[in-house]
PDB file of C-alpha atoms and ligand atoms in Angstrom:
ATOM      1  CA  MET A   1     -12.287-172.000  76.750  1.00 79.00           C
ATOM      2  CA  ASP A   2     -15.586-172.843  78.439  1.00 88.00           C
ATOM      3  CA  LYS A   3     -18.945-171.937  76.964  1.00 90.00           C
ATOM      4  CA  GLN A   4     -19.602-169.080  79.374  1.00 91.00           C
ATOM      5  CA  THR A   5     -16.249-167.362  78.710  1.00 92.00           C
ATOM      6  CA  LYS A   6     -16.764-167.681  74.966  1.00 91.00           C
ATOM      7  CA  HIS A   7     -20.227-166.191  75.250  1.00 91.00           C
ATOM      8  CA  ASN A   8     -18.946-163.295  77.389  1.00 93.00           C
ATOM      9  CA  GLN A   9     -16.215-162.531  74.869  1.00 92.00           C
ATOM     10  CA  ARG A  10     -18.699-162.499  72.004  1.00 91.00           C
ATOM     11  CA  MET A  11     -21.015-160.183  73.920  1.00 91.00           C
ATOM     12  CA  ALA A  12     -18.158-157.822  74.857  1.00 92.00           C
ATOM     13  CA  LYS A  13     -17.167-157.596  71.193  1.00 91.00           C
ATOM     14  CA  LYS A  14     -20.752-156.909  70.194  1.00 91.00           C
ATOM     15  CA  LYS A  15     -21.028-154.192  72.837  1.00 91.00           C
ATOM     16  CA  ARG A  16     -17.869-152.462  71.559  1.00 91.00           C
ATOM     17  CA  ILE A  17     -19.346-152.353  68.048  1.00 90.00           C
ATOM     18  CA  VAL A  18     -22.722-151.075  69.277  1.00 89.00           C
ATOM     19  CA  ASP A  19     -21.085-148.450  71.517  1.00 90.00           C
ATOM     20  CA  ALA A  20     -18.927-147.224  68.631  1.00 89.00           C
ATOM     21  CA  GLY A  21     -22.065-146.894  66.502  1.00 86.00           C
ATOM     22  CA  ILE A  22     -23.853-144.941  69.222  1.00 87.00           C
ATOM     23  CA  ALA A  23     -20.847-142.638  69.696  1.00 87.00           C
ATOM     24  CA  LYS A  24     -20.834-141.939  65.952  1.00 85.00           C
ATOM     25  CA  ALA A  25     -24.553-141.110  65.719  1.00 85.00           C
ATOM     26  CA  GLN A  26     -24.545-137.605  67.200  1.00 87.00           C
ATOM     27  CA  GLU A  27     -26.848-135.664  64.951  1.00 90.00           C
ATOM     28  CA  GLU A  28     -30.343-134.697  66.021  1.00 93.00           C
ATOM     29  CA  ARG A  29     -32.728-133.747  63.237  1.00 97.00           C
ATOM     30  CA  GLY A  30     -35.887-134.758  61.419  1.00 98.00           C
ATOM     31  CA  ILE A  31     -35.564-137.705  59.061  1.00 98.00           C
ATOM     32  CA  LEU A  32     -37.314-139.065  55.991  1.00 98.00           C
ATOM     33  CA  ILE A  33     -38.665-142.582  56.527  1.00 98.00           C
ATOM     34  CA  LEU A  34     -39.968-144.641  53.614  1.00 98.00           C
ATOM     35  CA  LEU A  35     -42.079-147.757  54.180  1.00 98.00           C
ATOM     36  CA  LYS A  36     -42.491-149.761  51.011  1.00 98.00           C
ATOM     37  CA  GLY A  37     -43.138-153.269  49.706  1.00 98.00           C
ATOM     38  CA  ASN A  38     -46.021-155.632  49.043  1.00 97.00           C
ATOM     39  CA  GLY A  39     -46.495-157.064  52.530  1.00 97.00           C
ATOM     40  CA  LYS A  40     -48.892-155.883  55.234  1.00 97.00           C
ATOM     41  CA  GLY A  41     -47.482-153.456  57.780  1.00 97.00           C
ATOM     42  CA  LYS A  42     -46.563-150.148  56.120  1.00 97.00           C
ATOM     43  CA  SER A  43     -49.392-147.845  57.181  1.00 96.00           C
ATOM     44  CA  SER A  44     -49.722-149.499  60.573  1.00 96.00           C
ATOM     45  CA  SER A  45     -46.003-148.957  61.173  1.00 98.00           C
ATOM     46  CA  ALA A  46     -46.353-145.288  60.231  1.00 98.00           C
ATOM     47  CA  PHE A  47     -49.254-144.795  62.643  1.00 97.00           C
ATOM     48  CA  GLY A  48     -47.394-146.682  65.347  1.00 97.00           C
ATOM     49  CA  THR A  49     -44.450-144.300  65.003  1.00 98.00           C
ATOM     50  CA  MET A  50     -46.845-141.374  64.981  1.00 98.00           C
ATOM     51  CA  ALA A  51     -48.421-142.617  68.227  1.00 97.00           C
ATOM     52  CA  ARG A  52     -44.931-142.709  69.704  1.00 98.00           C
ATOM     53  CA  ALA A  53     -44.382-139.044  68.775  1.00 98.00           C
ATOM     54  CA  VAL A  54     -47.752-138.013  70.196  1.00 98.00           C
ATOM     55  CA  GLY A  55     -46.916-139.908  73.380  1.00 98.00           C
ATOM     56  CA  HIS A  56     -43.995-137.527  73.746  1.00 98.00           C
ATOM     57  CA  GLY A  57     -46.288-134.544  73.342  1.00 98.00           C
ATOM     58  CA  LYS A  58     -45.323-133.770  69.734  1.00 98.00           C
ATOM     59  CA  ARG A  59     -47.701-132.341  67.146  1.00 98.00           C
ATOM     60  CA  VAL A  60     -48.264-134.488  64.058  1.00 98.00           C
ATOM     61  CA  ALA A  61     -50.262-134.423  60.840  1.00 98.00           C
ATOM     62  CA  VAL A  62     -51.489-137.248  58.658  1.00 97.00           C
ATOM     63  CA  LEU A  63     -52.506-137.032  55.035  1.00 95.00           C
ATOM     64  CA  GLN A  64     -54.167-140.069  53.548  1.00 93.00           C
ATOM     65  CA  PHE A  65     -54.032-139.989  49.800  1.00 89.00           C
ATOM     66  CA  THR A  66     -56.309-142.883  48.965  1.00 80.00           C
ATOM     67  CA  LYS A  67     -60.018-143.099  48.798  1.00 66.00           C
ATOM     68  CA  GLY A  68     -62.491-144.387  51.346  1.00 63.00           C
ATOM     69  CA  LYS A  69     -60.388-144.013  54.477  1.00 63.00           C
ATOM     70  CA  GLU A  70     -62.914-142.454  56.805  1.00 70.00           C
ATOM     71  CA  ASP A  71     -63.957-145.618  58.584  1.00 82.00           C
ATOM     72  CA  THR A  72     -60.500-146.850  59.502  1.00 90.00           C
ATOM     73  CA  GLY A  73     -59.750-147.654  63.129  1.00 93.00           C
ATOM     74  CA  GLU A  74     -56.751-145.326  63.102  1.00 94.00           C
ATOM     75  CA  TYR A  75     -58.834-142.391  61.898  1.00 93.00           C
ATOM     76  CA  LEU A  76     -61.578-143.050  64.449  1.00 93.00           C
ATOM     77  CA  MET A  77     -59.005-143.431  67.207  1.00 94.00           C
ATOM     78  CA  PHE A  78     -56.840-140.406  66.391  1.00 94.00           C
ATOM     79  CA  LYS A  79     -59.019-137.815  64.618  1.00 92.00           C
ATOM     80  CA  ASP A  80     -60.092-135.944  67.753  1.00 95.00           C
ATOM     81  CA  HIS A  81     -56.714-135.942  69.467  1.00 97.00           C
ATOM     82  CA  PRO A  82     -55.566-132.352  70.136  1.00 98.00           C
ATOM     83  CA  LEU A  83     -52.031-133.032  68.833  1.00 98.00           C
ATOM     84  CA  ILE A  84     -53.116-134.772  65.628  1.00 98.00           C
ATOM     85  CA  ASP A  85     -54.388-133.146  62.437  1.00 97.00           C
ATOM     86  CA  TRP A  86     -55.796-135.810  60.190  1.00 95.00           C
ATOM     87  CA  HIS A  87     -56.599-135.082  56.549  1.00 93.00           C
ATOM     88  CA  VAL A  88     -58.400-137.663  54.466  1.00 89.00           C
ATOM     89  CA  MET A  89     -57.893-136.619  50.866  1.00 83.00           C
ATOM     90  CA  GLY A  90     -59.824-139.500  49.395  1.00 68.00           C
ATOM     91  CA  TYR A  91     -59.947-138.686  45.724  1.00 64.00           C
ATOM     92  CA  GLY A  92     -60.853-141.455  43.392  1.00 57.00           C
ATOM     93  CA  PHE A  93     -57.745-142.586  41.574  1.00 54.00           C
ATOM     94  CA  THR A  94     -56.542-146.223  41.264  1.00 52.00           C
ATOM     95  CA  TRP A  95     -58.420-148.720  39.121  1.00 54.00           C
ATOM     96  CA  GLU A  96     -61.737-146.924  39.679  1.00 57.00           C
ATOM     97  CA  THR A  97     -60.386-143.889  37.913  1.00 57.00           C
ATOM     98  CA  GLN A  98     -62.708-142.495  35.282  1.00 67.00           C
ATOM     99  CA  ASN A  99     -61.095-139.188  34.584  1.00 79.00           C
ATOM    100  CA  PHE A 100     -57.342-138.665  34.641  1.00 82.00           C
ATOM    101  CA  GLU A 101     -57.459-134.871  34.475  1.00 84.00           C
ATOM    102  CA  GLN A 102     -59.985-134.631  37.304  1.00 83.00           C
ATOM    103  CA  ASP A 103     -57.958-136.930  39.519  1.00 83.00           C
ATOM    104  CA  LYS A 104     -54.778-135.048  38.723  1.00 88.00           C
ATOM    105  CA  VAL A 105     -56.360-131.800  39.861  1.00 88.00           C
ATOM    106  CA  ALA A 106     -57.574-133.510  43.056  1.00 87.00           C
ATOM    107  CA  ALA A 107     -54.107-134.957  43.727  1.00 90.00           C
ATOM    108  CA  GLU A 108     -52.519-131.558  43.222  1.00 92.00           C
ATOM    109  CA  LYS A 109     -54.995-129.954  45.599  1.00 92.00           C
ATOM    110  CA  ALA A 110     -54.149-132.604  48.178  1.00 93.00           C
ATOM    111  CA  TRP A 111     -50.467-131.963  47.631  1.00 96.00           C
ATOM    112  CA  GLU A 112     -50.945-128.243  48.236  1.00 96.00           C
ATOM    113  CA  VAL A 113     -52.160-129.158  51.727  1.00 96.00           C
ATOM    114  CA  ALA A 114     -49.059-131.312  52.181  1.00 97.00           C
ATOM    115  CA  GLU A 115     -46.807-128.460  51.050  1.00 98.00           C
ATOM    116  CA  LYS A 116     -48.251-126.170  53.725  1.00 98.00           C
ATOM    117  CA  LEU A 117     -47.648-128.775  56.422  1.00 98.00           C
ATOM    118  CA  LEU A 118     -44.121-129.330  55.130  1.00 98.00           C
ATOM    119  CA  GLN A 119     -43.398-125.648  55.786  1.00 98.00           C
ATOM    120  CA  ASP A 120     -44.942-125.557  59.221  1.00 98.00           C
ATOM    121  CA  GLU A 121     -42.449-125.806  62.059  1.00 98.00           C
ATOM    122  CA  ARG A 122     -45.124-126.688  64.585  1.00 98.00           C
ATOM    123  CA  TYR A 123     -45.312-130.215  63.187  1.00 98.00           C
ATOM    124  CA  PHE A 124     -42.787-132.668  64.532  1.00 98.00           C
ATOM    125  CA  MET A 125     -43.966-135.352  62.117  1.00 98.00           C
ATOM    126  CA  ILE A 126     -45.932-135.608  58.875  1.00 98.00           C
ATOM    127  CA  VAL A 127     -47.293-138.948  57.690  1.00 98.00           C
ATOM    128  CA  LEU A 128     -48.005-139.102  53.950  1.00 97.00           C
ATOM    129  CA  ASP A 129     -49.910-142.358  53.744  1.00 96.00           C
ATOM    130  CA  GLU A 130     -50.152-144.031  50.324  1.00 94.00           C
ATOM    131  CA  LEU A 131     -48.563-141.052  48.623  1.00 96.00           C
ATOM    132  CA  THR A 132     -46.631-143.183  46.164  1.00 96.00           C
ATOM    133  CA  TYR A 133     -49.647-144.040  44.010  1.00 91.00           C
ATOM    134  CA  SER A 134     -50.225-140.389  43.143  1.00 92.00           C
ATOM    135  CA  ILE A 135     -46.645-140.201  41.919  1.00 95.00           C
ATOM    136  CA  ASN A 136     -46.591-143.548  40.141  1.00 94.00           C
ATOM    137  CA  TYR A 137     -49.839-142.788  38.291  1.00 90.00           C
ATOM    138  CA  LYS A 138     -48.385-139.410  37.258  1.00 92.00           C
ATOM    139  CA  TYR A 139     -50.891-137.311  39.154  1.00 91.00           C
ATOM    140  CA  LEU A 140     -48.023-135.658  40.977  1.00 95.00           C
ATOM    141  CA  ASP A 141     -44.585-134.694  39.746  1.00 96.00           C
ATOM    142  CA  VAL A 142     -41.997-136.488  41.860  1.00 98.00           C
ATOM    143  CA  ASN A 143     -39.649-133.487  41.681  1.00 98.00           C
ATOM    144  CA  ARG A 144     -42.265-131.304  43.292  1.00 97.00           C
ATOM    145  CA  VAL A 145     -42.599-133.847  46.109  1.00 98.00           C
ATOM    146  CA  VAL A 146     -38.822-134.097  46.525  1.00 98.00           C
ATOM    147  CA  ALA A 147     -38.484-130.307  46.678  1.00 98.00           C
ATOM    148  CA  ALA A 148     -41.150-129.926  49.362  1.00 98.00           C
ATOM    149  CA  VAL A 149     -39.737-132.754  51.465  1.00 98.00           C
ATOM    150  CA  GLN A 150     -36.207-131.396  51.188  1.00 98.00           C
ATOM    151  CA  GLY A 151     -37.321-127.885  52.052  1.00 98.00           C
ATOM    152  CA  ARG A 152     -39.089-128.904  55.256  1.00 98.00           C
ATOM    153  CA  PRO A 153     -38.046-127.627  58.710  1.00 98.00           C
ATOM    154  CA  HIS A 154     -34.816-129.098  60.080  1.00 98.00           C
ATOM    155  CA  ASP A 155     -36.474-130.984  62.941  1.00 98.00           C
ATOM    156  CA  GLN A 156     -39.484-132.320  61.056  1.00 98.00           C
ATOM    157  CA  THR A 157     -39.728-136.033  60.315  1.00 98.00           C
ATOM    158  CA  VAL A 158     -41.673-137.290  57.294  1.00 98.00           C
ATOM    159  CA  ILE A 159     -43.000-140.809  56.810  1.00 98.00           C
ATOM    160  CA  ILE A 160     -44.138-141.901  53.353  1.00 98.00           C
ATOM    161  CA  THR A 161     -45.871-145.231  52.721  1.00 98.00           C
ATOM    162  CA  GLY A 162     -46.822-147.083  49.550  1.00 97.00           C
ATOM    163  CA  ARG A 163     -45.978-150.300  47.747  1.00 96.00           C
ATOM    164  CA  GLY A 164     -43.757-149.031  44.955  1.00 95.00           C
ATOM    165  CA  MET A 165     -41.389-146.285  46.123  1.00 98.00           C
ATOM    166  CA  PRO A 166     -40.049-143.864  43.489  1.00 98.00           C
ATOM    167  CA  LYS A 167     -36.254-143.982  43.288  1.00 98.00           C
ATOM    168  CA  GLU A 168     -36.090-140.190  43.585  1.00 98.00           C
ATOM    169  CA  LEU A 169     -37.517-140.468  47.110  1.00 98.00           C
ATOM    170  CA  GLU A 170     -35.217-143.328  48.042  1.00 98.00           C
ATOM    171  CA  ALA A 171     -32.302-141.172  46.955  1.00 98.00           C
ATOM    172  CA  ILE A 172     -33.061-138.561  49.631  1.00 98.00           C
ATOM    173  CA  ALA A 173     -34.355-140.868  52.403  1.00 98.00           C
ATOM    174  CA  ASP A 174     -32.699-141.523  55.759  1.00 98.00           C
ATOM    175  CA  THR A 175     -34.505-144.752  56.629  1.00 98.00           C
ATOM    176  CA  VAL A 176     -36.026-147.125  54.075  1.00 98.00           C
ATOM    177  CA  SER A 177     -37.800-150.298  55.142  1.00 98.00           C
ATOM    178  CA  GLU A 178     -39.356-152.871  52.879  1.00 98.00           C
ATOM    179  CA  VAL A 179     -42.210-155.046  54.108  1.00 98.00           C
ATOM    180  CA  LYS A 180     -42.055-158.355  52.303  1.00 98.00           C
ATOM    181  CA  ASP A 181     -45.193-160.314  51.485  1.00 97.00           C
ATOM    182  CA  VAL A 182     -44.475-163.793  52.803  1.00 98.00           C
ATOM    183  CA  GLN A 183     -48.100-164.782  53.356  1.00 96.00           C
ATOM    184  CA  HIS A 184     -51.350-162.877  53.694  1.00 95.00           C
ATOM    185  CA  ALA A 185     -54.603-164.018  55.287  1.00 94.00           C
ATOM    186  CA  PHE A 186     -56.515-162.792  52.230  1.00 94.00           C
ATOM    187  CA  ARG A 187     -55.024-165.616  50.191  1.00 94.00           C
ATOM    188  CA  LYS A 188     -56.268-168.034  52.834  1.00 94.00           C
ATOM    189  CA  GLY A 189     -59.780-166.772  52.211  1.00 95.00           C
ATOM    190  CA  VAL A 190     -59.975-164.389  55.173  1.00 94.00           C
ATOM    191  CA  MET A 191     -61.765-161.146  54.378  1.00 93.00           C
ATOM    192  CA  ALA A 192     -60.472-157.669  55.316  1.00 92.00           C
ATOM    193  CA  GLN A 193     -61.586-157.301  58.926  1.00 94.00           C
ATOM    194  CA  ALA A 194     -62.187-154.092  60.894  1.00 94.00           C
ATOM    195  CA  GLY A 195     -59.545-153.689  63.558  1.00 95.00           C
ATOM    196  CA  ILE A 196     -56.967-155.710  61.621  1.00 95.00           C
ATOM    197  CA  GLU A 197     -56.858-154.485  58.034  1.00 92.00           C
ATOM    198  CA  TYR A 198     -58.455-151.098  58.598  1.00 92.00           C
TER     199      TYR A 198
HETATM  200  P1  ATP B 201     -51.500-151.976  56.973  1.00 79.78           P
HETATM  201  O1  ATP B 201     -52.388-150.781  56.827  1.00 79.78           O
HETATM  202  O2  ATP B 201     -52.251-153.131  57.510  1.00 79.78           O
HETATM  203  O3  ATP B 201     -50.216-151.684  57.678  1.00 79.78           O
HETATM  204  P2  ATP B 201     -50.168-151.723  54.436  1.00 79.78           P
HETATM  205  O4  ATP B 201     -50.241-150.263  54.593  1.00 79.78           O
HETATM  206  O5  ATP B 201     -48.830-152.354  54.479  1.00 79.78           O
HETATM  207  O6  ATP B 201     -51.117-152.440  55.496  1.00 79.78           O
HETATM  208  P3  ATP B 201     -51.361-151.415  51.815  1.00 79.78           P
HETATM  209  O7  ATP B 201     -50.506-151.762  50.674  1.00 79.78           O
HETATM  210  O8  ATP B 201     -51.604-150.007  52.155  1.00 79.78           O
HETATM  211  O9  ATP B 201     -50.844-152.209  53.103  1.00 79.78           O
HETATM  212  O10 ATP B 201     -52.726-152.155  51.613  1.00 79.78           O
HETATM  213  C1  ATP B 201     -53.891-151.774  52.278  1.00 79.78           C
HETATM  214  C2  ATP B 201     -54.741-152.944  52.671  1.00 79.78           C
HETATM  215  O11 ATP B 201     -54.417-154.132  51.957  1.00 79.78           O
HETATM  216  C3  ATP B 201     -54.591-153.319  54.141  1.00 79.78           C
HETATM  217  O12 ATP B 201     -55.857-153.678  54.599  1.00 79.78           O
HETATM  218  C4  ATP B 201     -53.675-154.506  54.119  1.00 79.78           C
HETATM  219  O13 ATP B 201     -53.865-155.385  55.187  1.00 79.78           O
HETATM  220  C5  ATP B 201     -54.017-155.159  52.833  1.00 79.78           C
HETATM  221  N1  ATP B 201     -52.839-155.844  52.304  1.00 79.78           N
HETATM  222  C6  ATP B 201     -51.558-155.482  52.472  1.00 79.78           C
HETATM  223  N2  ATP B 201     -50.719-156.352  51.862  1.00 79.78           N
HETATM  224  C7  ATP B 201     -51.521-157.288  51.309  1.00 79.78           C
HETATM  225  C8  ATP B 201     -51.265-158.487  50.552  1.00 79.78           C
HETATM  226  N3  ATP B 201     -50.024-158.868  50.286  1.00 79.78           N
HETATM  227  N4  ATP B 201     -52.344-159.211  50.137  1.00 79.78           N
HETATM  228  C9  ATP B 201     -53.599-158.818  50.436  1.00 79.78           C
HETATM  229  N5  ATP B 201     -53.895-157.710  51.131  1.00 79.78           N
HETATM  230  C10 ATP B 201     -52.875-156.948  51.580  1.00 79.78           C
HETATM  231 MG1   MG B 202     -51.062-148.729  53.622  1.00 79.78          MG
END
């Protein structure tokens, strides 16, 4: 068999498999996407997907759960868009935390905003950026998060980002992607630069 025939046969086989997969995937509904791992690319992937939704005229909301996010390029670019509601929660947990109880109250307040959005059918997509830290540091009960995500409208998609993903969220997710840290410019001595890191 010559090279071309062999290649054509391989491609035909591949096409049959892909077509069968497409025929099987018939459902249309909102999904839960988790973006986890230690490499760079989780939040930027979430905002890229969000931009895709907005491009199709869909309404979206973003909640950023970490502190000091008001000067990011994504916020400055998207905050005034009529289809985007952008909430910067920005309470001071992580290693700067001074007061667990205070931060817990702040995280719960932020989550109350999320719960409202997760009941609102007008939103095609909700991005919960860096939510995982609030759960991993025990500011938020994971079961409360799971319940709200599971109770959302049928057609609403949710994207959650954060390095360490709770297993309870993975258990109910539709798409889970892990960004692996192979190399990062920071370790080569390059500082966090506007327009690249934030
Ligand atoms: P991005 O927002 O660029 O998509 P991310 O959401 O995957 O990154 P986070 O874990 O949220 O990354 O970290 C936030 C910041 O830390 C970003 O500026 C990111 O570039 C940077 N960062 C991500 N991974 C690493 C790493 N492995 N080493 C150093 N800095 C990192
Ligand atoms: Mg991020």
